JSON list of C-alpha atoms in Angstrom, two decimals:
[
{"chain": "A", "resi": 1, "resn": "MET", "atom": "CA", "xyz": [-14.49, -14.16, -11.12]},
{"chain": "A", "resi": 2, "resn": "ALA", "atom": "CA", "xyz": [-14.20, -11.07, -9.57]},
{"chain": "A", "resi": 3, "resn": "ALA", "atom": "CA", "xyz": [-15.27, -10.57, -5.98]},
{"chain": "A", "resi": 4, "resn": "GLU", "atom": "CA", "xyz": [-18.44, -8.34, -5.24]},
{"chain": "A", "resi": 5, "resn": "PRO", "atom": "CA", "xyz": [-17.23, -5.07, -3.25]},
{"chain": "A", "resi": 6, "resn": "GLN", "atom": "CA", "xyz": [-18.63, -5.04, -0.03]},
{"chain": "A", "resi": 7, "resn": "ARG", "atom": "CA", "xyz": [-20.63, -1.89, 1.17]},
{"chain": "A", "resi": 8, "resn": "THR", "atom": "CA", "xyz": [-20.20, 0.60, 3.75]},
{"chain": "A", "resi": 9, "resn": "ARG", "atom": "CA", "xyz": [-23.27, 1.83, 5.90]},
{"chain": "A", "resi": 10, "resn": "ARG", "atom": "CA", "xyz": [-23.66, 4.46, 3.78]},
{"chain": "A", "resi": 11, "resn": "GLY", "atom": "CA", "xyz": [-23.87, 2.34, 0.51]},
{"chain": "A", "resi": 12, "resn": "HIS", "atom": "CA", "xyz": [-20.52, 3.20, -0.86]},
{"chain": "A", "resi": 13, "resn": "PRO", "atom": "CA", "xyz": [-17.95, 0.26, -1.81]},
{"chain": "A", "resi": 14, "resn": "VAL", "atom": "CA", "xyz": [-15.04, -0.56, 0.82]},
{"chain": "A", "resi": 15, "resn": "ARG", "atom": "CA", "xyz": [-12.01, 0.00, -1.82]},
{"chain": "A", "resi": 16, "resn": "THR", "atom": "CA", "xyz": [-8.93, -2.07, -1.27]},
{"chain": "A", "resi": 17, "resn": "VAL", "atom": "CA", "xyz": [-5.98, 0.53, -2.68]},
{"chain": "A", "resi": 18, "resn": "TYR", "atom": "CA", "xyz": [-2.33, -0.09, -3.17]},
{"chain": "A", "resi": 19, "resn": "ASN", "atom": "CA", "xyz": [-1.07, 3.33, -2.37]},
{"chain": "A", "resi": 20, "resn": "THR", "atom": "CA", "xyz": [2.78, 3.71, -2.39]},
{"chain": "A", "resi": 21, "resn": "ALA", "atom": "CA", "xyz": [5.74, 5.72, -3.70]},
{"chain": "A", "resi": 22, "resn": "THR", "atom": "CA", "xyz": [7.79, 4.53, -6.79]},
{"chain": "A", "resi": 23, "resn": "SER", "atom": "CA", "xyz": [10.91, 5.52, -8.58]},
{"chain": "A", "resi": 24, "resn": "LEU", "atom": "CA", "xyz": [10.57, 6.82, -12.02]},
{"chain": "A", "resi": 25, "resn": "ASP", "atom": "CA", "xyz": [11.74, 3.28, -13.05]},
{"chain": "A", "resi": 26, "resn": "GLY", "atom": "CA", "xyz": [9.11, 1.53, -11.13]},
{"chain": "A", "resi": 27, "resn": "PHE", "atom": "CA", "xyz": [10.51, 0.34, -8.00]},
{"chain": "A", "resi": 28, "resn": "ILE", "atom": "CA", "xyz": [9.37, 0.82, -4.49]},
{"chain": "A", "resi": 29, "resn": "ALA", "atom": "CA", "xyz": [12.51, -0.29, -2.69]},
{"chain": "A", "resi": 30, "resn": "ASP", "atom": "CA", "xyz": [16.27, -0.45, -3.99]},
{"chain": "A", "resi": 31, "resn": "GLN", "atom": "CA", "xyz": [18.26, -3.60, -4.33]},
{"chain": "A", "resi": 32, "resn": "ASP", "atom": "CA", "xyz": [18.88, -3.61, -0.43]},
{"chain": "A", "resi": 33, "resn": "ASN", "atom": "CA", "xyz": [15.30, -3.51, -0.13]},
{"chain": "A", "resi": 34, "resn": "SER", "atom": "CA", "xyz": [15.70, 0.14, 1.56]},
{"chain": "A", "resi": 35, "resn": "LEU", "atom": "CA", "xyz": [13.30, 2.96, 1.27]},
{"chain": "A", "resi": 36, "resn": "GLU", "atom": "CA", "xyz": [16.24, 5.57, 1.99]},
{"chain": "A", "resi": 37, "resn": "TRP", "atom": "CA", "xyz": [16.16, 6.74, -1.55]},
{"chain": "A", "resi": 38, "resn": "LEU", "atom": "CA", "xyz": [12.29, 8.16, -0.88]},
{"chain": "A", "resi": 39, "resn": "PHE", "atom": "CA", "xyz": [13.48, 9.95, 1.77]},
{"chain": "A", "resi": 40, "resn": "SER", "atom": "CA", "xyz": [16.40, 11.53, 0.14]},
{"chain": "A", "resi": 41, "resn": "VAL", "atom": "CA", "xyz": [13.78, 13.55, -1.80]},
{"chain": "A", "resi": 42, "resn": "GLU", "atom": "CA", "xyz": [13.93, 17.03, 0.02]},
{"chain": "A", "resi": 43, "resn": "GLU", "atom": "CA", "xyz": [11.20, 17.64, 2.74]},
{"chain": "A", "resi": 44, "resn": "PRO", "atom": "CA", "xyz": [8.42, 19.83, 1.55]},
{"chain": "A", "resi": 45, "resn": "GLU", "atom": "CA", "xyz": [8.48, 23.74, 2.53]},
{"chain": "A", "resi": 46, "resn": "PRO", "atom": "CA", "xyz": [4.98, 24.53, 4.70]},
{"chain": "A", "resi": 47, "resn": "GLY", "atom": "CA", "xyz": [2.57, 25.31, 2.00]},
{"chain": "A", "resi": 48, "resn": "SER", "atom": "CA", "xyz": [4.43, 23.78, -0.86]},
{"chain": "A", "resi": 49, "resn": "ALA", "atom": "CA", "xyz": [2.70, 21.44, -3.64]},
{"chain": "A", "resi": 50, "resn": "ASP", "atom": "CA", "xyz": [5.09, 18.74, -2.06]},
{"chain": "A", "resi": 51, "resn": "ALA", "atom": "CA", "xyz": [3.56, 19.51, 1.27]},
{"chain": "A", "resi": 52, "resn": "THR", "atom": "CA", "xyz": [0.05, 19.34, -0.13]},
{"chain": "A", "resi": 53, "resn": "ALA", "atom": "CA", "xyz": [1.07, 15.83, -1.60]},
{"chain": "A", "resi": 54, "resn": "LEU", "atom": "CA", "xyz": [2.15, 14.71, 1.94]},
{"chain": "A", "resi": 55, "resn": "GLY", "atom": "CA", "xyz": [-0.91, 16.07, 3.41]},
{"chain": "A", "resi": 56, "resn": "GLU", "atom": "CA", "xyz": [-2.98, 13.62, 0.65]},
{"chain": "A", "resi": 57, "resn": "THR", "atom": "CA", "xyz": [-1.08, 10.89, 1.51]},
{"chain": "A", "resi": 58, "resn": "GLU", "atom": "CA", "xyz": [-1.45, 11.26, 5.34]},
{"chain": "A", "resi": 59, "resn": "ASP", "atom": "CA", "xyz": [-5.24, 11.96, 4.75]},
{"chain": "A", "resi": 60, "resn": "PHE", "atom": "CA", "xyz": [-5.67, 8.54, 2.95]},
{"chain": "A", "resi": 61, "resn": "ILE", "atom": "CA", "xyz": [-3.89, 6.92, 5.70]},
{"chain": "A", "resi": 62, "resn": "ALA", "atom": "CA", "xyz": [-5.97, 8.27, 8.47]},
{"chain": "A", "resi": 63, "resn": "ARG", "atom": "CA", "xyz": [-9.24, 7.26, 6.16]},
{"chain": "A", "resi": 64, "resn": "ALA", "atom": "CA", "xyz": [-7.84, 3.46, 6.05]},
{"chain": "A", "resi": 65, "resn": "GLY", "atom": "CA", "xyz": [-9.63, 0.99, 8.43]},
{"chain": "A", "resi": 66, "resn": "ALA", "atom": "CA", "xyz": [-7.51, -1.86, 7.79]},
{"chain": "A", "resi": 67, "resn": "ILE", "atom": "CA", "xyz": [-3.76, -2.20, 6.35]},
{"chain": "A", "resi": 68, "resn": "VAL", "atom": "CA", "xyz": [-1.82, -5.26, 4.69]},
{"chain": "A", "resi": 69, "resn": "MET", "atom": "CA", "xyz": [1.89, -5.47, 3.94]},
{"chain": "A", "resi": 70, "resn": "GLY", "atom": "CA", "xyz": [4.59, -7.93, 3.39]},
{"chain": "A", "resi": 71, "resn": "ALA", "atom": "CA", "xyz": [7.15, -9.01, 5.67]},
{"chain": "A", "resi": 72, "resn": "THR", "atom": "CA", "xyz": [10.02, -7.03, 3.96]},
{"chain": "A", "resi": 73, "resn": "THR", "atom": "CA", "xyz": [7.85, -3.73, 4.45]},
{"chain": "A", "resi": 74, "resn": "TYR", "atom": "CA", "xyz": [7.05, -4.63, 7.99]},
{"chain": "A", "resi": 75, "resn": "GLU", "atom": "CA", "xyz": [10.81, -5.50, 8.93]},
{"chain": "A", "resi": 76, "resn": "TRP", "atom": "CA", "xyz": [11.54, -1.84, 7.26]},
{"chain": "A", "resi": 77, "resn": "ILE", "atom": "CA", "xyz": [9.26, -0.04, 9.34]},
{"chain": "A", "resi": 78, "resn": "VAL", "atom": "CA", "xyz": [10.19, -1.71, 12.28]},
{"chain": "A", "resi": 79, "resn": "GLU", "atom": "CA", "xyz": [13.99, -1.15, 11.82]},
{"chain": "A", "resi": 80, "resn": "HIS", "atom": "CA", "xyz": [13.87, 2.44, 10.88]},
{"chain": "A", "resi": 81, "resn": "GLU", "atom": "CA", "xyz": [10.83, 3.41, 13.88]},
{"chain": "A", "resi": 82, "resn": "SER", "atom": "CA", "xyz": [13.00, 1.54, 16.15]},
{"chain": "A", "resi": 83, "resn": "GLY", "atom": "CA", "xyz": [12.06, 2.87, 19.71]},
{"chain": "A", "resi": 84, "resn": "LYS", "atom": "CA", "xyz": [8.90, 4.54, 18.53]},
{"chain": "A", "resi": 85, "resn": "PRO", "atom": "CA", "xyz": [5.35, 3.33, 18.76]},
{"chain": "A", "resi": 86, "resn": "TRP", "atom": "CA", "xyz": [4.01, 1.51, 15.84]},
{"chain": "A", "resi": 87, "resn": "PRO", "atom": "CA", "xyz": [2.80, 4.08, 13.47]},
{"chain": "A", "resi": 88, "resn": "TYR", "atom": "CA", "xyz": [-1.01, 2.67, 12.83]},
{"chain": "A", "resi": 89, "resn": "GLN", "atom": "CA", "xyz": [-3.90, 2.31, 15.29]},
{"chain": "A", "resi": 90, "resn": "VAL", "atom": "CA", "xyz": [-5.81, 0.14, 12.77]},
{"chain": "A", "resi": 91, "resn": "PRO", "atom": "CA", "xyz": [-5.85, -3.57, 12.36]},
{"chain": "A", "resi": 92, "resn": "THR", "atom": "CA", "xyz": [-2.70, -4.42, 10.26]},
{"chain": "A", "resi": 93, "resn": "TRP", "atom": "CA", "xyz": [-1.91, -8.04, 8.63]},
{"chain": "A", "resi": 94, "resn": "VAL", "atom": "CA", "xyz": [1.68, -8.94, 8.05]},
{"chain": "A", "resi": 95, "resn": "LEU", "atom": "CA", "xyz": [1.77, -11.61, 5.50]},
{"chain": "A", "resi": 96, "resn": "THR", "atom": "CA", "xyz": [4.89, -13.68, 6.32]},
{"chain": "A", "resi": 97, "resn": "HIS", "atom": "CA", "xyz": [6.10, -17.24, 6.46]},
{"chain": "A", "resi": 98, "resn": "ARG", "atom": "CA", "xyz": [9.06, -16.16, 9.05]},
{"chain": "A", "resi": 99, "resn": "GLU", "atom": "CA", "xyz": [9.05, -15.44, 12.88]},
{"chain": "A", "resi": 100, "resn": "LEU", "atom": "CA", "xyz": [8.79, -11.61, 13.05]},
{"chain": "A", "resi": 101, "resn": "PRO", "atom": "CA", "xyz": [9.10, -9.41, 16.19]},
{"chain": "A", "resi": 102, "resn": "ARG", "atom": "CA", "xyz": [5.80, -8.14, 16.97]},
{"chain": "A", "resi": 103, "resn": "VAL", "atom": "CA", "xyz": [6.09, -4.14, 18.18]},
{"chain": "A", "resi": 104, "resn": "GLY", "atom": "CA", "xyz": [2.85, -3.41, 19.42]},
{"chain": "A", "resi": 105, "resn": "GLY", "atom": "CA", "xyz": [-0.36, -2.39, 17.74]},
{"chain": "A", "resi": 106, "resn": "ASN", "atom": "CA", "xyz": [-3.01, -4.59, 16.55]},
{"chain": "A", "resi": 107, "resn": "LEU", "atom": "CA", "xyz": [-0.94, -6.68, 14.32]},
{"chain": "A", "resi": 108, "resn": "VAL", "atom": "CA", "xyz": [-2.13, -10.27, 12.85]},
{"chain": "A", "resi": 109, "resn": "PHE", "atom": "CA", "xyz": [0.94, -12.23, 11.28]},
{"chain": "A", "resi": 110, "resn": "ALA", "atom": "CA", "xyz": [-0.52, -14.67, 8.60]},
{"chain": "A", "resi": 111, "resn": "ALA", "atom": "CA", "xyz": [0.60, -16.67, 5.72]},
{"chain": "A", "resi": 112, "resn": "ALA", "atom": "CA", "xyz": [-1.85, -16.99, 2.44]},
{"chain": "A", "resi": 113, "resn": "ASP", "atom": "CA", "xyz": [-0.34, -19.98, 0.62]},
{"chain": "A", "resi": 114, "resn": "SER", "atom": "CA", "xyz": [-3.13, -20.42, -1.88]},
{"chain": "A", "resi": 115, "resn": "ASP", "atom": "CA", "xyz": [-5.81, -17.84, -3.72]},
{"chain": "A", "resi": 116, "resn": "GLN", "atom": "CA", "xyz": [-8.50, -18.96, -0.94]},
{"chain": "A", "resi": 117, "resn": "GLU", "atom": "CA", "xyz": [-6.46, -18.24, 2.02]},
{"chain": "A", "resi": 118, "resn": "LEU", "atom": "CA", "xyz": [-5.59, -14.69, 0.62]},
{"chain": "A", "resi": 119, "resn": "ARG", "atom": "CA", "xyz": [-9.33, -14.32, -0.25]},
{"chain": "A", "resi": 120, "resn": "ASP", "atom": "CA", "xyz": [-10.18, -15.39, 3.22]},
{"chain": "A", "resi": 121, "resn": "LEU", "atom": "CA", "xyz": [-7.93, -13.05, 4.61]},
{"chain": "A", "resi": 122, "resn": "HIS", "atom": "CA", "xyz": [-8.74, -10.25, 2.31]},
{"chain": "A", "resi": 123, "resn": "ALA", "atom": "CA", "xyz": [-12.23, -10.77, 3.67]},
{"chain": "A", "resi": 124, "resn": "GLU", "atom": "CA", "xyz": [-11.20, -10.50, 7.41]},
{"chain": "A", "resi": 125, "resn": "MET", "atom": "CA", "xyz": [-9.57, -7.14, 6.42]},
{"chain": "A", "resi": 126, "resn": "VAL", "atom": "CA", "xyz": [-12.49, -6.03, 4.63]},
{"chain": "A", "resi": 127, "resn": "GLY", "atom": "CA", "xyz": [-14.77, -6.78, 7.89]},
{"chain": "A", "resi": 128, "resn": "ALA", "atom": "CA", "xyz": [-12.09, -5.34, 10.33]},
{"chain": "A", "resi": 129, "resn": "ALA", "atom": "CA", "xyz": [-11.84, -1.80, 8.29]},
{"chain": "A", "resi": 130, "resn": "ASP", "atom": "CA", "xyz": [-15.67, -1.17, 9.20]},
{"chain": "A", "resi": 131, "resn": "GLY", "atom": "CA", "xyz": [-16.54, 0.19, 6.12]},
{"chain": "A", "resi": 132, "resn": "ARG", "atom": "CA", "xyz": [-13.51, 2.24, 5.33]},
{"chain": "A", "resi": 133, "resn": "ASP", "atom": "CA", "xyz": [-10.72, 1.48, 2.77]},
{"chain": "A", "resi": 134, "resn": "VAL", "atom": "CA", "xyz": [-7.98, -1.44, 3.05]},
{"chain": "A", "resi": 135, "resn": "TRP", "atom": "CA", "xyz": [-4.63, 0.00, 2.51]},
{"chain": "A", "resi": 136, "resn": "VAL", "atom": "CA", "xyz": [-2.25, -2.22, 0.69]},
{"chain": "A", "resi": 137, "resn": "VAL", "atom": "CA", "xyz": [1.13, -0.85, 1.61]},
{"chain": "A", "resi": 138, "resn": "GLY", "atom": "CA", "xyz": [3.51, -3.38, -0.35]},
{"chain": "A", "resi": 139, "resn": "GLY", "atom": "CA", "xyz": [4.72, -5.20, -1.69]},
{"chain": "A", "resi": 140, "resn": "GLY", "atom": "CA", "xyz": [4.50, -5.40, -5.40]},
{"chain": "A", "resi": 141, "resn": "ARG", "atom": "CA", "xyz": [3.79, -9.39, -5.52]},
{"chain": "A", "resi": 142, "resn": "LEU", "atom": "CA", "xyz": [0.83, -8.85, -2.68]},
{"chain": "A", "resi": 143, "resn": "ALA", "atom": "CA", "xyz": [-0.63, -6.18, -4.81]},
{"chain": "A", "resi": 144, "resn": "ALA", "atom": "CA", "xyz": [-0.14, -8.02, -7.82]},
{"chain": "A", "resi": 145, "resn": "ASP", "atom": "CA", "xyz": [-2.14, -11.16, -6.33]},
{"chain": "A", "resi": 146, "resn": "LEU", "atom": "CA", "xyz": [-4.78, -8.79, -5.11]},
{"chain": "A", "resi": 147, "resn": "ALA", "atom": "CA", "xyz": [-5.33, -7.72, -8.32]},
{"chain": "A", "resi": 148, "resn": "ARG", "atom": "CA", "xyz": [-5.38, -11.17, -10.11]},
{"chain": "A", "resi": 149, "resn": "LEU", "atom": "CA", "xyz": [-8.19, -12.47, -7.70]},
{"chain": "A", "resi": 150, "resn": "GLY", "atom": "CA", "xyz": [-10.39, -9.14, -8.27]},
{"chain": "A", "resi": 151, "resn": "LEU", "atom": "CA", "xyz": [-9.62, -7.91, -4.74]},
{"chain": "A", "resi": 152, "resn": "LEU", "atom": "CA", "xyz": [-7.81, -4.79, -5.37]},
{"chain": "A", "resi": 153, "resn": "ASP", "atom": "CA", "xyz": [-9.72, -1.70, -6.64]},
{"chain": "A", "resi": 154, "resn": "GLU", "atom": "CA", "xyz": [-7.18, 1.05, -7.16]},
{"chain": "A", "resi": 155, "resn": "VAL", "atom": "CA", "xyz": [-3.48, 1.89, -7.37]},
{"chain": "A", "resi": 156, "resn": "VAL", "atom": "CA", "xyz": [-2.20, 5.06, -6.33]},
{"chain": "A", "resi": 157, "resn": "VAL", "atom": "CA", "xyz": [1.48, 5.97, -6.95]},
{"chain": "A", "resi": 158, "resn": "SER", "atom": "CA", "xyz": [3.56, 8.85, -6.33]},
{"chain": "A", "resi": 159, "resn": "ILE", "atom": "CA", "xyz": [6.42, 8.73, -8.39]},
{"chain": "A", "resi": 160, "resn": "ALA", "atom": "CA", "xyz": [9.38, 10.29, -6.90]},
{"chain": "A", "resi": 161, "resn": "PRO", "atom": "CA", "xyz": [12.03, 12.29, -9.48]},
{"chain": "A", "resi": 162, "resn": "VAL", "atom": "CA", "xyz": [14.78, 9.52, -8.76]},
{"chain": "A", "resi": 163, "resn": "SER", "atom": "CA", "xyz": [15.89, 6.16, -10.87]},
{"chain": "A", "resi": 164, "resn": "LEU", "atom": "CA", "xyz": [17.09, 3.08, -8.91]},
{"chain": "A", "resi": 165, "resn": "GLY", "atom": "CA", "xyz": [18.35, 0.83, -11.87]},
{"chain": "A", "resi": 166, "resn": "GLY", "atom": "CA", "xyz": [16.88, -2.24, -10.07]},
{"chain": "A", "resi": 167, "resn": "GLY", "atom": "CA", "xyz": [14.96, -3.21, -6.73]},
{"chain": "A", "resi": 168, "resn": "ALA", "atom": "CA", "xyz": [11.72, -4.51, -5.71]},
{"chain": "A", "resi": 169, "resn": "PRO", "atom": "CA", "xyz": [8.96, -3.67, -8.32]},
{"chain": "A", "resi": 170, "resn": "LEU", "atom": "CA", "xyz": [6.15, -1.41, -7.90]},
{"chain": "A", "resi": 171, "resn": "LEU", "atom": "CA", "xyz": [3.60, -4.50, -9.28]},
{"chain": "A", "resi": 172, "resn": "ASP", "atom": "CA", "xyz": [5.49, -8.09, -9.80]},
{"chain": "A", "resi": 173, "resn": "GLY", "atom": "CA", "xyz": [2.70, -9.26, -12.40]},
{"chain": "A", "resi": 174, "resn": "ARG", "atom": "CA", "xyz": [0.72, -8.04, -15.06]},
{"chain": "A", "resi": 175, "resn": "VAL", "atom": "CA", "xyz": [-2.18, -5.70, -13.98]},
{"chain": "A", "resi": 176, "resn": "ARG", "atom": "CA", "xyz": [-4.47, -4.04, -16.12]},
{"chain": "A", "resi": 177, "resn": "LEU", "atom": "CA", "xyz": [-5.40, -0.43, -15.13]},
{"chain": "A", "resi": 178, "resn": "ARG", "atom": "CA", "xyz": [-7.60, 2.62, -16.41]},
{"chain": "A", "resi": 179, "resn": "ALA", "atom": "CA", "xyz": [-6.39, 5.94, -15.57]},
{"chain": "A", "resi": 180, "resn": "LEU", "atom": "CA", "xyz": [-8.51, 8.21, -13.31]},
{"chain": "A", "resi": 181, "resn": "GLU", "atom": "CA", "xyz": [-6.12, 10.84, -12.21]},
{"chain": "A", "resi": 182, "resn": "ALA", "atom": "CA", "xyz": [-3.01, 12.65, -12.89]},
{"chain": "A", "resi": 183, "resn": "LYS", "atom": "CA", "xyz": [-1.83, 15.61, -11.18]},
{"chain": "A", "resi": 184, "resn": "LEU", "atom": "CA", "xyz": [2.02, 16.97, -10.37]},
{"chain": "A", "resi": 185, "resn": "LEU", "atom": "CA", "xyz": [2.40, 17.55, -6.72]},
{"chain": "A", "resi": 186, "resn": "GLY", "atom": "CA", "xyz": [5.79, 19.56, -6.17]},
{"chain": "A", "resi": 187, "resn": "ALA", "atom": "CA", "xyz": [8.24, 17.17, -6.95]},
{"chain": "A", "resi": 188, "resn": "PHE", "atom": "CA", "xyz": [6.10, 13.79, -7.57]},
{"chain": "A", "resi": 189, "resn": "ALA", "atom": "CA", "xyz": [3.95, 13.04, -10.21]},
{"chain": "A", "resi": 190, "resn": "CYS", "atom": "CA", "xyz": [0.86, 11.39, -8.44]},
{"chain": "A", "resi": 191, "resn": "LEU", "atom": "CA", "xyz": [-1.36, 9.00, -10.47]},
{"chain": "A", "resi": 192, "resn": "ARG", "atom": "CA", "xyz": [-4.64, 6.98, -9.63]},
{"chain": "A", "resi": 193, "resn": "TYR", "atom": "CA", "xyz": [-5.76, 4.09, -11.49]},
{"chain": "A", "resi": 194, "resn": "GLU", "atom": "CA", "xyz": [-8.76, 1.80, -11.49]},
{"chain": "A", "resi": 195, "resn": "VAL", "atom": "CA", "xyz": [-7.92, -1.96, -11.66]},
{"chain": "A", "resi": 196, "resn": "VAL", "atom": "CA", "xyz": [-9.64, -3.03, -14.65]},
{"chain": "A", "resi": 197, "resn": "ARG", "atom": "CA", "xyz": [-11.31, -6.82, -13.57]},
{"chain": "A", "resi": 198, "resn": "ASP", "atom": "CA", "xyz": [-11.31, -9.48, -16.43]}
]
């Protein structure tokens, strides 16, 4: 049974949104769990369509009230932002069974070994988001599990002009989607979908 969306103070639903970049062949990380392929796409020129795409992503991140990610995504951020402060100010859940380094920020390390535990954690995230969106950073298994439980509202993907041939899938499971928007922003094809609940 699908969860009823919680409402903000203004009556709009709190959305849980999987917003990520993917390769043309549907991978969010390569076979070494690296995102270097994404950063090899040329830096956008100011005022270009690519800069607009980057700006839209930054606006989305600024509107998020809570964040959730898997351990692999967290480890990649920690490794590649080494020496820098944690990049997100809002409460961030990291789903893991491993001991991971704490690098500052409002981090919550948790495991969700059952559907009910994931539902409970999601309810905590929605509460902490204080009427703003919950941003699912990755990975594909987490996003698919949230969708299966009726907890994921949208999937927003920026498709990079590169093929990886393997790696971590965008969605690790079957998820029915309905297209809401498609646009070209420079080198990226940006697609927004609503998750279809059964």
